[in-house]
Short mmCIF file of C-alpha atoms in Angstrom, two decimals:
data_model
loop_
_atom_site.label_atom_id
_atom_site.label_comp_id
_atom_site.label_asym_id
_atom_site.label_seq_id
_atom_site.Cartn_x
_atom_site.Cartn_y
_atom_site.Cartn_z
CA MET I 1 0.28 0.40 0.20
CA ILE I 2 1.28 3.57 -0.64
CA LEU I 3 0.31 6.17 1.74
CA ILE I 4 -0.63 9.45 0.25
CA ILE I 5 -0.84 12.64 2.58
CA ASP I 6 -1.74 15.84 1.27
CA ASP I 7 -4.09 18.51 2.75
CA ASP I 8 -5.32 19.06 -0.59
CA ALA I 9 -8.20 16.92 -1.54
CA VAL I 10 -7.75 17.59 -4.93
CA VAL I 11 -4.08 16.34 -5.02
CA ARG I 12 -5.02 13.22 -3.14
CA SER I 13 -7.68 12.44 -5.39
CA SER I 14 -5.28 13.01 -8.43
CA LEU I 15 -2.81 10.78 -7.09
CA THR I 16 -4.85 8.21 -5.64
CA PHE I 17 -6.64 7.87 -9.50
CA LEU I 18 -3.11 8.09 -11.09
CA LEU I 19 -1.71 5.43 -9.07
CA LYS I 20 -4.64 2.71 -8.75
CA ARG I 21 -4.38 3.11 -12.74
CA ALA I 22 -0.70 2.11 -12.46
CA GLY I 23 -1.85 -0.85 -10.31
CA TYR I 24 -0.75 0.16 -6.87
CA GLU I 25 -3.07 0.11 -3.80
CA THR I 26 -3.18 3.04 -2.30
CA GLU I 27 -4.68 5.00 1.29
CA ALA I 28 -5.26 9.15 1.28
CA VAL I 29 -5.07 11.16 4.24
CA PRO I 30 -5.19 14.72 5.10
CA GLY I 31 -2.75 15.32 7.38
CA PRO I 32 0.34 14.38 10.12
CA LYS I 33 -2.17 12.82 12.47
CA GLU I 34 -4.43 10.47 10.81
CA ALA I 35 -1.00 9.57 8.96
CA LEU I 36 0.81 8.89 12.20
CA GLU I 37 -2.58 6.68 13.11
CA VAL I 38 -1.75 4.90 9.88
CA VAL I 39 1.72 3.99 10.31
CA ARG I 40 1.65 2.77 13.75
CA ALA I 41 -0.87 0.38 12.24
CA VAL I 42 0.29 -0.87 9.40
CA VAL I 43 3.66 -0.55 6.88
CA PRO I 44 3.19 1.05 3.81
CA ARG I 45 5.43 0.08 0.80
CA LEU I 46 6.33 3.50 0.03
CA ILE I 47 4.87 7.56 1.26
CA MET I 48 3.82 10.40 -0.59
CA MET I 49 4.05 13.13 1.72
CA ASP I 50 3.60 16.86 1.26
CA MET I 51 5.49 19.24 3.33
CA ASN I 52 2.73 21.66 4.45
CA PHE I 53 -0.18 21.05 5.83
CA THR I 54 -1.74 24.78 6.98
CA MET I 55 -1.21 28.05 5.52
CA THR I 56 2.41 28.33 6.30
CA THR I 57 5.04 27.43 4.11
CA THR I 58 8.04 27.02 6.10
CA GLY I 59 7.74 23.28 5.58
CA GLU I 60 8.45 22.54 9.47
CA GLU I 61 5.25 20.44 9.97
CA GLY I 62 6.48 18.07 6.87
CA ILE I 63 10.18 17.79 8.20
CA GLN I 64 8.34 17.34 11.80
CA LEU I 65 5.89 14.65 10.47
CA LEU I 66 9.09 12.99 8.28
CA ARG I 67 11.02 12.53 11.13
CA GLN I 68 8.12 10.88 13.06
CA VAL I 69 8.00 8.64 10.13
CA LYS I 70 11.08 7.42 10.30
CA ILE I 71 10.75 6.94 13.81
CA PHE I 72 8.24 4.51 13.61
CA ARG I 73 8.58 3.27 9.68
CA PRO I 74 12.85 3.57 9.46
CA ASP I 75 12.77 1.05 6.38
CA VAL I 76 9.88 2.92 4.22
CA PRO I 77 10.72 5.04 1.63
CA VAL I 78 9.09 8.42 1.46
CA ILE I 79 8.99 10.67 -1.72
CA LEU I 80 8.60 14.41 -0.56
CA MET I 81 6.10 17.02 -2.66
CA THR I 82 6.76 20.60 -2.97
CA ALA I 83 6.45 23.78 -4.78
CA TRP I 84 9.42 24.54 -7.18
CA GLY I 85 10.11 27.44 -5.25
CA SER I 86 10.40 25.10 -2.16
CA ILE I 87 13.19 23.23 -3.29
CA SER I 88 15.64 23.98 -0.34
CA LEU I 89 12.73 22.42 1.80
CA ALA I 90 12.96 18.99 0.38
CA VAL I 91 16.98 19.38 0.30
CA GLN I 92 16.84 19.47 4.24
CA GLY I 93 13.53 16.72 4.15
CA MET I 94 16.29 14.39 2.03
CA GLN I 95 18.75 14.93 4.65
CA ALA I 96 16.14 13.84 6.89
CA GLY I 97 15.59 10.65 5.28
CA ALA I 98 13.46 10.99 2.34
CA PHE I 99 13.91 9.35 -0.39
CA ASP I 100 13.38 11.78 -3.23
CA PHE I 101 11.09 14.65 -3.87
CA ILE I 102 8.74 15.64 -6.64
CA THR I 103 7.71 19.07 -7.37
CA LYS I 104 4.07 20.36 -8.11
CA PRO I 105 2.79 20.26 -10.38
CA TRP I 106 4.09 16.78 -11.21
CA ASN I 107 5.01 14.77 -14.34
CA ASN I 108 3.21 11.52 -14.21
CA LEU I 109 5.84 9.58 -16.02
CA VAL I 110 8.61 10.82 -13.83
CA LEU I 111 6.54 10.30 -10.83
CA LEU I 112 5.67 6.86 -11.44
CA LYS I 113 9.37 6.01 -12.12
CA SER I 114 10.67 7.69 -9.19
CA ILE I 115 8.19 5.28 -7.19
CA ASN I 116 9.38 2.31 -8.87
CA THR I 117 12.67 2.87 -8.11
CA ALA I 118 12.07 3.47 -4.58
CA LEU I 119 10.36 0.10 -4.19
CA GLU I 120 12.55 -1.73 -5.99
CA LEU I 121 15.76 -0.83 -4.06
CA SER I 122 13.46 -0.86 -1.01
CA GLU I 123 12.36 -4.77 -1.63
CA GLN I 124 15.91 -5.23 -2.66
CA LYS I 125 17.32 -4.39 0.56
CA ALA I 126 14.48 -6.03 2.34
CA GLU I 127 15.74 -9.70 0.78
CA LYS I 128 18.48 -11.04 3.05
CA ASN I 129 20.80 -12.39 0.02
CA GLU I 130 24.32 -13.92 0.69
CA PRO I 131 26.98 -11.28 -0.30
CA LEU I 132 28.17 -11.34 -3.80
CA ASN I 133 31.38 -12.86 -4.36
CA ARG I 134 33.32 -13.29 -7.58
CA THR I 135 31.75 -16.46 -8.99
CA ASP I 136 28.53 -14.82 -8.56
CA ALA I 137 29.30 -11.63 -10.44
CA ASP I 138 30.91 -13.37 -12.87
CA ASN I 139 27.84 -15.94 -13.55
CA LYS I 140 25.20 -13.12 -13.03
CA PHE I 141 26.70 -9.94 -14.08
CA HIS I 142 28.97 -8.14 -16.81
CA PHE I 143 31.89 -6.93 -15.20
CA ASP I 144 34.30 -7.91 -18.30
CA LYS I 145 36.23 -5.07 -18.25
CA ILE I 146 36.86 -4.95 -14.05
CA ILE I 147 39.73 -6.73 -13.31
CA GLY I 148 40.45 -7.40 -9.55
CA GLN I 149 39.19 -9.51 -6.81
CA SER I 150 39.57 -7.49 -3.49
CA ALA I 151 36.98 -7.41 -0.93
CA VAL I 152 36.73 -3.82 -0.96
CA LEU I 153 35.83 -4.08 -5.38
CA MET I 154 33.78 -6.83 -4.83
CA ASP I 155 31.48 -4.58 -2.31
CA VAL I 156 31.73 -2.13 -4.60
CA LEU I 157 30.41 -4.84 -7.43
CA GLY I 158 28.12 -5.63 -5.25
CA THR I 159 26.43 -2.45 -4.83
CA VAL I 160 26.59 -2.38 -8.67
CA SER I 161 24.70 -5.48 -9.18
CA ARG I 162 21.79 -4.48 -7.31
CA ILE I 163 21.25 -0.85 -7.83
CA ALA I 164 21.59 -1.43 -11.96
CA PRO I 165 18.36 -3.25 -12.71
CA THR I 166 16.63 0.18 -11.31
CA ASN I 167 16.08 3.52 -12.38
CA ALA I 168 17.93 5.41 -9.83
CA SER I 169 20.44 8.13 -10.21
CA VAL I 170 24.11 7.09 -9.06
CA LEU I 171 27.03 9.28 -8.30
CA ILE I 172 30.48 7.70 -8.86
CA THR I 173 33.32 9.19 -6.51
CA GLY I 174 36.42 8.27 -6.03
CA GLU I 175 40.30 10.00 -6.86
CA SER I 176 41.35 10.28 -10.96
CA GLY I 177 42.31 6.96 -12.61
CA THR I 178 40.40 4.66 -10.50
CA GLY I 179 38.20 3.56 -12.96
CA LYS I 180 34.70 5.31 -12.66
CA GLU I 181 33.82 5.17 -16.01
CA LEU I 182 34.17 1.47 -15.57
CA ILE I 183 31.90 1.26 -13.24
CA ALA I 184 29.55 3.45 -15.20
CA GLU I 185 29.45 1.11 -18.26
CA ALA I 186 29.08 -1.89 -15.54
CA ILE I 187 26.10 -0.09 -14.48
CA HIS I 188 24.61 0.72 -18.47
CA ALA I 189 25.33 -2.97 -19.22
CA ASN I 190 23.65 -4.65 -16.26
CA SER I 191 20.53 -3.11 -16.95
CA PRO I 192 17.26 -3.17 -18.75
CA ARG I 193 18.72 -0.44 -21.14
CA GLU I 194 22.06 -1.91 -22.21
CA LYS I 195 20.87 -2.52 -25.53
CA GLU I 196 20.07 0.96 -26.01
CA ALA I 197 23.00 4.28 -25.81
CA PHE I 198 25.19 5.01 -23.18
CA VAL I 199 26.46 8.58 -24.19
CA LYS I 200 29.42 9.87 -22.07
CA VAL I 201 29.72 13.61 -21.85
CA ASN I 202 32.86 15.10 -20.37
CA LEU I 203 31.22 18.34 -18.48
CA GLY I 204 34.95 19.56 -17.12
CA GLY I 205 35.23 20.09 -20.95
CA LEU I 206 32.45 22.34 -21.86
CA SER I 207 32.74 25.49 -21.69
CA GLN I 208 29.16 27.89 -20.51
CA SER I 209 28.48 28.97 -24.10
CA LEU I 210 28.64 25.35 -25.05
CA PHE I 211 26.58 23.61 -22.84
CA GLU I 212 23.11 23.76 -24.04
CA SER I 213 23.89 23.04 -27.75
CA GLU I 214 25.98 20.41 -26.28
CA MET I 215 23.35 18.87 -23.76
CA PHE I 216 20.24 20.16 -25.68
CA GLY I 217 20.99 20.36 -28.89
CA HIS I 218 20.16 23.59 -31.30
CA LYS I 219 18.14 23.71 -34.73
CA LYS I 220 19.52 25.37 -37.89
CA GLY I 221 19.84 29.73 -37.54
CA ALA I 222 19.53 29.41 -33.92
CA PHE I 223 22.97 30.68 -33.25
CA THR I 224 26.35 32.08 -35.38
CA ASP I 225 27.66 29.15 -37.26
CA ALA I 226 24.70 27.18 -36.72
CA TYR I 227 24.69 25.73 -39.99
CA ILE I 228 22.58 22.48 -39.49
CA ASP I 229 20.51 21.24 -36.56
CA ARG I 230 22.38 19.16 -33.42
CA VAL I 231 21.48 16.78 -31.70
CA GLY I 232 22.11 16.78 -28.05
CA ARG I 233 23.19 14.63 -25.53
CA PHE I 234 20.01 13.96 -23.76
CA GLU I 235 18.14 12.81 -26.96
CA MET I 236 21.14 10.97 -27.86
CA ALA I 237 20.60 9.09 -25.00
CA ASN I 238 16.66 8.65 -24.96
CA LYS I 239 15.80 5.14 -22.98
CA GLY I 240 19.54 4.48 -22.19
CA THR I 241 22.08 6.11 -20.24
CA VAL I 242 23.93 9.54 -19.96
CA PHE I 243 27.47 9.42 -18.32
CA LEU I 244 27.95 13.20 -16.72
CA ASP I 245 31.78 12.50 -16.38
CA GLU I 246 33.52 15.46 -14.26
CA ILE I 247 30.30 16.85 -12.95
CA GLY I 248 32.12 19.01 -10.07
CA ASP I 249 33.66 20.97 -12.89
CA LEU I 250 30.69 22.23 -13.91
CA GLU I 251 30.04 25.72 -14.22
CA LEU I 252 27.46 27.26 -11.50
CA SER I 253 25.35 28.83 -14.59
CA CYS I 254 24.89 25.14 -16.29
CA GLN I 255 23.87 23.58 -13.27
CA VAL I 256 20.77 25.49 -13.23
CA LYS I 257 19.74 24.38 -16.74
CA LEU I 258 20.80 20.63 -15.74
CA LEU I 259 19.16 20.90 -13.09
CA ARG I 260 15.70 21.41 -14.38
CA VAL I 261 16.34 18.64 -16.85
CA LEU I 262 16.97 15.33 -14.48
CA GLN I 263 13.72 16.95 -12.40
CA ASP I 264 11.41 16.84 -15.11
CA GLN I 265 13.27 15.11 -18.27
CA THR I 266 12.29 17.75 -20.21
CA PHE I 267 14.67 20.24 -22.35
CA GLU I 268 14.15 22.80 -24.83
CA VAL I 269 16.37 22.50 -28.25
CA LEU I 270 17.68 25.59 -28.89
CA GLY I 271 16.01 27.87 -31.06
CA ASP I 272 12.74 25.58 -30.82
CA SER I 273 10.84 26.60 -27.82
CA ARG I 274 8.95 22.96 -27.83
CA PRO I 275 9.59 21.10 -24.94
CA ARG I 276 11.09 17.76 -25.81
CA LYS I 277 10.74 14.67 -23.35
CA VAL I 278 13.52 12.31 -22.89
CA ASP I 279 13.97 8.92 -20.57
CA VAL I 280 17.24 8.58 -19.35
CA ARG I 281 18.79 7.15 -16.62
CA VAL I 282 21.90 9.80 -14.91
CA VAL I 283 25.14 8.22 -13.77
CA SER I 284 27.83 10.99 -12.71
CA ALA I 285 31.37 10.66 -11.88
CA THR I 286 33.54 13.03 -10.10
CA ASN I 287 37.07 13.55 -8.39
CA CYS I 288 36.15 16.37 -6.22
CA ASN I 289 34.46 16.43 -2.93
CA LEU I 290 30.81 17.95 -3.74
CA GLN I 291 29.80 18.15 0.15
CA GLU I 292 32.47 20.57 0.47
CA MET I 293 31.67 22.46 -2.73
CA VAL I 294 28.32 22.46 -1.68
CA ALA I 295 28.95 24.34 1.71
CA ALA I 296 31.36 26.50 -0.06
CA ARG I 297 28.29 27.49 -2.56
CA THR I 298 30.49 26.12 -5.50
CA PHE I 299 27.81 23.47 -6.32
CA ARG I 300 23.97 23.56 -6.18
CA GLU I 301 22.75 21.54 -3.09
CA ASP I 302 19.89 20.65 -4.85
CA LEU I 303 21.52 19.42 -8.03
CA PHE I 304 23.73 17.39 -5.40
CA TYR I 305 20.64 15.40 -3.97
CA ARG I 306 19.32 14.98 -7.01
CA ILE I 307 22.34 13.27 -8.82
CA ASN I 308 23.34 10.98 -5.59
CA LEU I 309 20.75 8.88 -4.88
CA ILE I 310 22.88 6.21 -4.77
CA THR I 311 26.40 7.08 -3.96
CA ILE I 312 29.28 4.62 -5.30
CA HIS I 313 32.86 5.16 -4.10
CA LEU I 314 36.17 3.52 -5.28
CA PRO I 315 38.93 2.18 -3.39
CA ALA I 316 42.33 3.88 -4.44
CA LEU I 317 44.48 1.34 -5.72
CA ARG I 318 46.74 1.74 -2.72
CA GLU I 319 43.88 0.44 -1.10
CA ARG I 320 43.08 -2.75 -3.17
CA GLY I 321 46.62 -3.99 -3.04
CA GLU I 322 45.77 -7.39 -4.14
CA ASP I 323 44.37 -6.93 -7.29
CA ILE I 324 47.72 -4.77 -8.57
CA PRO I 325 49.47 -7.90 -9.43
CA LEU I 326 46.21 -9.04 -11.56
CA LEU I 327 45.75 -5.59 -12.95
CA ALA I 328 49.77 -5.91 -14.40
CA ARG I 329 49.33 -9.24 -15.75
CA TYR I 330 45.96 -7.81 -17.69
CA PHE I 331 47.85 -4.85 -18.95
CA ALA I 332 50.90 -6.32 -20.28
CA ASP I 333 49.08 -9.08 -21.96
CA LYS I 334 47.30 -6.36 -23.46
CA GLN I 335 49.98 -4.40 -24.70
CA ALA I 336 51.62 -7.51 -26.39
CA GLU I 337 48.30 -8.42 -27.95
CA VAL I 338 48.24 -5.01 -29.50
CA ASN I 339 52.04 -4.75 -30.44
CA GLY I 340 52.34 -8.44 -31.73
CA LEU I 341 54.69 -8.79 -29.09
CA ALA I 342 55.46 -11.93 -27.21
CA LYS I 343 53.64 -12.18 -23.45
CA VAL I 344 55.94 -11.53 -20.96
CA GLN I 345 56.33 -12.59 -17.17
CA PHE I 346 56.89 -10.98 -14.01
CA SER I 347 59.16 -11.84 -11.37
CA SER I 348 57.85 -12.45 -7.89
CA GLU I 349 60.15 -9.48 -6.60
CA ALA I 350 58.80 -7.26 -9.09
CA LEU I 351 55.07 -7.93 -8.20
CA ALA I 352 55.78 -7.24 -4.38
CA TYR I 353 57.44 -4.09 -5.78
CA LEU I 354 54.50 -3.07 -7.77
CA GLN I 355 52.32 -3.89 -4.43
CA ARG I 356 54.71 -1.13 -2.66
CA LEU I 357 54.32 1.70 -4.72
CA PRO I 358 51.53 4.87 -3.74
CA TYR I 359 50.24 5.43 -7.07
CA PRO I 360 49.03 9.24 -7.15
CA GLY I 361 47.64 8.52 -10.52
CA ASN I 362 45.68 5.44 -9.41
CA ILE I 363 44.94 2.59 -12.20
CA ARG I 364 46.16 4.92 -15.16
CA GLU I 365 49.45 5.29 -13.17
CA LEU I 366 50.00 1.24 -13.24
CA LYS I 367 48.52 0.91 -16.93
CA ASN I 368 51.37 3.40 -17.98
CA LEU I 369 54.30 2.09 -15.77
CA VAL I 370 53.50 -1.58 -16.89
CA GLU I 371 53.64 -0.52 -20.44
CA ARG I 372 56.52 1.82 -20.58
CA THR I 373 58.66 -0.85 -18.59
CA MET I 374 57.86 -3.64 -21.31
CA LEU I 375 58.31 -1.46 -24.27
CA VAL I 376 61.45 -0.09 -23.04
CA SER I 377 63.17 -3.37 -21.05
CA GLY I 378 62.39 -5.55 -24.19
CA LYS I 379 62.79 -8.86 -21.69
CA GLN I 380 60.59 -11.45 -21.66
CA VAL I 381 60.98 -11.58 -17.58
CA LEU I 382 60.05 -8.07 -15.80
CA GLU I 383 62.69 -7.67 -12.84
CA VAL I 384 62.60 -4.80 -9.86
CA SER I 385 65.36 -3.05 -11.50
CA ASP I 386 63.37 -2.81 -14.82
CA PHE I 387 60.74 -0.79 -12.94
CA GLU I 388 62.54 0.88 -10.95
CA GLY I 389 64.07 2.86 -13.88
CA GLN I 390 60.74 3.60 -14.80
CA CYS I 391 59.61 4.73 -11.98
CA HIS I 392 62.94 6.83 -11.54
CA ASN I 393 62.79 8.21 -15.28
CA ALA I 394 58.98 8.91 -14.54
CA GLY I 395 59.62 11.10 -11.76
CA GLU I 396 62.51 12.63 -13.05
CA MET I 397 61.96 12.99 -17.02
CA LYS I 398 61.42 16.40 -18.02
CA ARG I 399 60.36 17.84 -21.35
CA PRO I 400 63.66 19.97 -22.25
CA MET I 401 62.57 23.73 -22.53
CA PRO I 402 64.44 26.10 -24.74
CA ALA I 403 67.40 28.01 -23.22
CA SER I 404 65.92 31.40 -24.62
CA PHE I 405 62.25 32.23 -25.22
CA GLU I 406 63.31 34.05 -28.47
CA GLY I 407 61.42 32.75 -31.48
CA LEU I 408 58.84 31.15 -29.10
CA THR I 409 55.11 32.51 -29.39
CA LEU I 410 52.98 32.65 -26.16
CA ASP I 411 50.86 29.72 -27.52
CA GLU I 412 54.06 27.21 -27.92
CA LEU I 413 55.47 28.05 -24.51
CA GLU I 414 51.69 27.13 -22.66
CA LYS I 415 51.88 23.95 -24.72
CA GLN I 416 55.30 23.14 -23.31
CA THR I 417 54.34 23.95 -20.00
CA ILE I 418 51.13 21.81 -20.35
CA LEU I 419 53.12 19.24 -21.80
CA ARG I 420 56.01 18.96 -19.07
CA ALA I 421 53.47 18.83 -16.57
CA LEU I 422 51.56 15.97 -17.64
CA GLU I 423 54.77 14.22 -17.98
CA THR I 424 55.71 15.43 -13.86
CA HIS I 425 52.13 14.55 -12.76
CA ASN I 426 51.86 10.97 -14.77
CA GLY I 427 48.95 12.34 -16.32
CA ASN I 428 46.81 13.17 -13.83
CA LEU I 429 44.62 16.16 -15.06
CA SER I 430 43.65 16.99 -11.03
CA HIS I 431 47.16 17.46 -10.22
CA VAL I 432 48.03 18.91 -13.59
CA ALA I 433 44.97 21.75 -13.36
CA THR I 434 46.63 22.39 -9.53
CA ALA I 435 49.77 22.63 -10.04
CA LEU I 436 49.66 25.40 -13.27
CA GLY I 437 46.79 26.93 -11.20
CA ILE I 438 43.87 26.81 -13.44
CA SER I 439 40.76 24.97 -13.27
CA ARG I 440 40.20 21.32 -14.97
CA ALA I 441 37.86 23.00 -17.25
CA ALA I 442 40.25 25.64 -18.48
CA LEU I 443 42.88 22.54 -18.98
CA TYR I 444 40.46 20.75 -20.62
CA ARG I 445 39.99 23.57 -23.27
CA ARG I 446 43.82 23.96 -23.65
CA LEU I 447 44.05 20.36 -24.55
CA GLU I 448 41.93 20.54 -26.91
CA LYS I 449 43.30 23.74 -28.38
CA TYR I 450 46.98 22.36 -28.55
CA ASP I 451 45.24 18.89 -29.71
CA ILE I 452 47.39 17.28 -26.84
CA PRO I 453 45.96 13.85 -26.44
CA VAL I 454 45.62 12.61 -22.59
CA ASP I 455 44.11 9.15 -21.65
CA LYS I 456 41.15 10.03 -19.57
#
């Protein structure tokens, strides 16, 4: 049974009719007193709750009722209903334990999707299944590109296996180079949307002027140089999954526009005022601490709660040392296959040495080290000394700068500086941007400007 709590009789009637047509059993009550009587007597599958029950609009009644409901039924998901202008109240509600919030007037499809997701996750949580092991993961789910068997990685894959079949929005966090994109692909590959598009968007590389055109598309003639119609990323991902990488680098003005489409799953193409509807699952990723950014007012709090219904944190490579030998062998075999070389072996001392390295660049750094050592040494068995030489070179090697700046343009000097920083920091873009004193978004624009390839 779904419990509806709203003092507006029209809202109660509308929701009851909508949910019964969708096959759900409902009960509707006008206020907190009646709601508490219900939750004391029965266990609803889900609760839909308004934030205000008198003439006031502070939302305090809704927050208080939510906390009371959570005391009696802590595991029942609650979806809040609020006006767009009261988003801050909904954010407070989510901090107090609500599952999601819907704005009035609601979109029926978006509302039903949120309800379905809440029920699916609640039922999965209630099931007492055995912990996922590697055999279960291999047999039931597609994790072919993810190498490792450490306990921390198994925990991540277990979470992926549970949430992938739902439509829940997912935020993947972790340091640069930990494999966030692979996890996003795994979520899509193990979902009912697997046969539809998986569309990647690097938000860190999008400037404010290009954001709307890239994400929502434009019509011919919408602006200067718009010579043809362009399909936006959200439309390309319709029925599938959109992966919003580096979401922490998105400018504030663009965050508002993104929030709108995530809220209602509707958007407007530039040059066309007709709203378009999409059905997409949103998976985001960042190596930033979004909670700190929210506190610093550089990331919108309402957007933060919209994208992180489920949060998956990827451990750094140094936290899963037992996976390093498996990854090293995998990268070596792949390199041999790509270049038509004989497969190489690692001495036990070499593998132990690799496990002791700190890897600030994580899996990407290990991959580069193994491939570089394999190609430079030319040996069939790689020893500690082979890796030590390459680690020393990686730390000390600097791209030579001209003794004189004479004859170099400002662009050439800037390009050389970026190349040196990339080598010094093993391609870790966060460290490079910090060293250069610019944002990641600014770094991405310069990489594109100078056609500098990077291993993302």
